Tab-separated table of C-alpha atoms in Angstrom:
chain	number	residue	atom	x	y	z
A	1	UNK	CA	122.998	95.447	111.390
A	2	UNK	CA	125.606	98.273	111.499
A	3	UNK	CA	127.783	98.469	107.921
A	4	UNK	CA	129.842	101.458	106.917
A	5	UNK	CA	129.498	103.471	103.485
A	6	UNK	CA	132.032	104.216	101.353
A	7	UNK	CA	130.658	106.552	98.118
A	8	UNK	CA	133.412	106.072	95.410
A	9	UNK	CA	131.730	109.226	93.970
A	10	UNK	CA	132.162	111.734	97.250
A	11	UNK	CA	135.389	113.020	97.950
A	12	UNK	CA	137.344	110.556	100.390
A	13	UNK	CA	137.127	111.220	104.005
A	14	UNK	CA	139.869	113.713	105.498
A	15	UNK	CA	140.258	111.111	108.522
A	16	UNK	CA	139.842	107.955	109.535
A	17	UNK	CA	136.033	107.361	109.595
A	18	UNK	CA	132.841	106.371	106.694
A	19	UNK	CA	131.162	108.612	104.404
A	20	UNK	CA	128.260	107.165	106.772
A	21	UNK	CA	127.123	104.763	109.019
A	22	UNK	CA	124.192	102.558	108.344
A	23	UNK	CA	121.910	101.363	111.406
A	24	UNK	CA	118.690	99.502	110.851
A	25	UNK	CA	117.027	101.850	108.469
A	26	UNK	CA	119.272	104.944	109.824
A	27	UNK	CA	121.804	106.207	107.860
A	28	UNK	CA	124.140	108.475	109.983
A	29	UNK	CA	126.106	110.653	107.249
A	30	UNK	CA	129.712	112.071	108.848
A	31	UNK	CA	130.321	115.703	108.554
A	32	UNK	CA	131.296	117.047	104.454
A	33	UNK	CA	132.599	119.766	103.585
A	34	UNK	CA	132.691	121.621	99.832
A	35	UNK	CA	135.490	119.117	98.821
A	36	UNK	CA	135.226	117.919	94.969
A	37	UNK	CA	136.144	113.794	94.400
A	38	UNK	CA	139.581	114.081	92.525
A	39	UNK	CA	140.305	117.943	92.851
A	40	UNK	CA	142.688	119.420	95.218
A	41	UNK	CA	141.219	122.786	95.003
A	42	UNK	CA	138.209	123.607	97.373
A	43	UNK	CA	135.007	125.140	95.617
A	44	UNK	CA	134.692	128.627	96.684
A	45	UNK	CA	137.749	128.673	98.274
A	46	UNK	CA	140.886	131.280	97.590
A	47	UNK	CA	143.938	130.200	99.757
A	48	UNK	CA	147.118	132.031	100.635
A	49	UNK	CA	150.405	130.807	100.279
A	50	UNK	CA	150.303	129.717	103.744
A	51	UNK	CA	147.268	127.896	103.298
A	52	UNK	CA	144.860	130.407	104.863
A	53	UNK	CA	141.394	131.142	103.732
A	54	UNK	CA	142.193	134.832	101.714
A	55	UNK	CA	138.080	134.788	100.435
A	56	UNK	CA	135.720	132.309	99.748
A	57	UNK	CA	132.500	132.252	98.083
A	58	UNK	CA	130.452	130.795	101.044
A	59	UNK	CA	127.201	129.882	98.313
A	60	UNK	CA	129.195	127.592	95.920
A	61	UNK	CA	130.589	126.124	99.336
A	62	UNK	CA	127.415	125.653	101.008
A	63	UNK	CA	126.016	124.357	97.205
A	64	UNK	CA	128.877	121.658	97.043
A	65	UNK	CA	128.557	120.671	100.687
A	66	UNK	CA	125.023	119.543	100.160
A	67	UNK	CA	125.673	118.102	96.653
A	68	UNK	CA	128.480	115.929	98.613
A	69	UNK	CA	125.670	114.907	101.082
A	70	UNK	CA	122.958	114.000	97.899
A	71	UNK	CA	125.302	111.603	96.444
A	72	UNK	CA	126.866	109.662	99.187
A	73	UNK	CA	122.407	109.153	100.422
A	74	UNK	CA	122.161	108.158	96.728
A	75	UNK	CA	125.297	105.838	96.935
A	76	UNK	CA	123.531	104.779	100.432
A	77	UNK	CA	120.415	103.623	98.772
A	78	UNK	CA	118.213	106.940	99.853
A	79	UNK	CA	117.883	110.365	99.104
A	80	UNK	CA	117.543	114.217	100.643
A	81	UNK	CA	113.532	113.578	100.962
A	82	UNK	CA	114.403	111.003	103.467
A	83	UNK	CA	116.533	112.985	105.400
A	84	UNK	CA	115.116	113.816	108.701
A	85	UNK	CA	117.970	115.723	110.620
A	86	UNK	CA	120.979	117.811	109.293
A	87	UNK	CA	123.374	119.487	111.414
A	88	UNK	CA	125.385	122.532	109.700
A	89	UNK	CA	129.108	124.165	111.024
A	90	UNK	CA	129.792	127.734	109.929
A	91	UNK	CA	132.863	129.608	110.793
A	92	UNK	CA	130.997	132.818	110.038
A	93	UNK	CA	127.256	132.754	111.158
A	94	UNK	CA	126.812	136.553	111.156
A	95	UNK	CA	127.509	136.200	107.084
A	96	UNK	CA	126.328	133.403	105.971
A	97	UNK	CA	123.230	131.804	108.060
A	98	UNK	CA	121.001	133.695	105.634
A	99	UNK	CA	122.414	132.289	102.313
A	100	UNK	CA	122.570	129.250	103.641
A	101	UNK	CA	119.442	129.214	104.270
A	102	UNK	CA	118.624	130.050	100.843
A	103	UNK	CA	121.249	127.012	99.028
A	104	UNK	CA	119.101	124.733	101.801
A	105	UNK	CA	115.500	125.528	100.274
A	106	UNK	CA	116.577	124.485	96.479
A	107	UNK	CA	117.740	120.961	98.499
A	108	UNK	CA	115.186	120.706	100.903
A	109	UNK	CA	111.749	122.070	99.369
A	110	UNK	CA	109.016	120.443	101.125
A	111	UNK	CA	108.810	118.783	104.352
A	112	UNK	CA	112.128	120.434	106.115
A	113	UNK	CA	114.083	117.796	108.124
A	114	UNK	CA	114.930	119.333	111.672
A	115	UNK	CA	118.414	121.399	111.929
A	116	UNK	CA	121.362	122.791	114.316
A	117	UNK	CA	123.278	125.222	112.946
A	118	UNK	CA	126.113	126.109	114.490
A	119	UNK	CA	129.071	128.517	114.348
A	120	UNK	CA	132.379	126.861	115.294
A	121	UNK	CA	135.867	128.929	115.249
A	122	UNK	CA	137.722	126.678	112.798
A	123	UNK	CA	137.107	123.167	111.171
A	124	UNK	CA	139.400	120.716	109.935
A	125	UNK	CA	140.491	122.078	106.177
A	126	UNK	CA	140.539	125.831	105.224
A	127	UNK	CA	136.477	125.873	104.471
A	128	UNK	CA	133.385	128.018	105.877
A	129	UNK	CA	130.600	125.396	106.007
A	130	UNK	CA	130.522	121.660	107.197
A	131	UNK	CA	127.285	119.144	107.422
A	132	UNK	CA	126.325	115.981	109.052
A	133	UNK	CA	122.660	114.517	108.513
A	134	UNK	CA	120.451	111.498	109.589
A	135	UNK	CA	118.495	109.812	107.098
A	136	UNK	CA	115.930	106.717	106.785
A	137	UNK	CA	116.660	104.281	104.499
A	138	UNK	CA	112.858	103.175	103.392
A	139	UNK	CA	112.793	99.410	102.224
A	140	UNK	CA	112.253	98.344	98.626
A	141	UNK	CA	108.584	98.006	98.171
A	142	UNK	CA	107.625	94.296	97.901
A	143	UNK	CA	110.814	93.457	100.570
């Protein structure tokens, strides 16, 4: 079984593609970013006129990046304790691996799914952080 997930409470994809991908038991969650459902503006994001990044606040980013992941696993029928791999995208590693590592231990307290993170020169709207994760989608007891 392969079905595509759409959360109607996530922001809406910036392309083309699923909030995620479900496999099996696998859900395969495409790359968010800090977006907000409904909002133009970007959390933690100051823009210039020209639509460049003139400062950001790369802890509510990182903060709404995995609150976008929570709720489309939610919407998917898990959650972040079932997550088992998460890969991040910074545009600025040298400033923010540490506090990111420090939003990711409120989400993931116990039991640490693995990780890549990785520092990329741009990504696709004027943000500092992306993420992509795998999760398992356990069956309903009794099913």
């Amino acid at each position: 079984m392969i079905k595509s997930i759409f959360s109607e409470k996530a922001p809406d994809p910036i392309g083309p593609y699923p909030h995620a991908k479900q496999v099996g038991n696998f859900l395969f969650v495409s790359g968010a970013g800090p977006r907000k459902k409904d909002f133009e503006s970007i959390p933690g994001v100051e823009l210039n006129p020209d639509g460049t990044i003139a400062s950001y606040d790369f802890e509510t980013q990182a903060h709404s990046v995995l609150s976008n992941i929570k709720t489309i696993l939610e919407d998917a029928g898990t959650s972040m304790e079932n997550v088992v791999d998460v890969t991040v995208f910074l545009t600025n590693m040298k400033d923010d691996f540490q506090t990111f590592n420090t939003v990711y231990k409120e989400y993931f307290k116990e039991d640490q799914p693995a990780r890549t993170t990785v520092e990329v020169t741009a990504l696709p709207t004027p943000i500092a952080i992306e993420s992509k994760c795998i999760a398992v989608i356990k069956p309903e007891k009794g099913a």
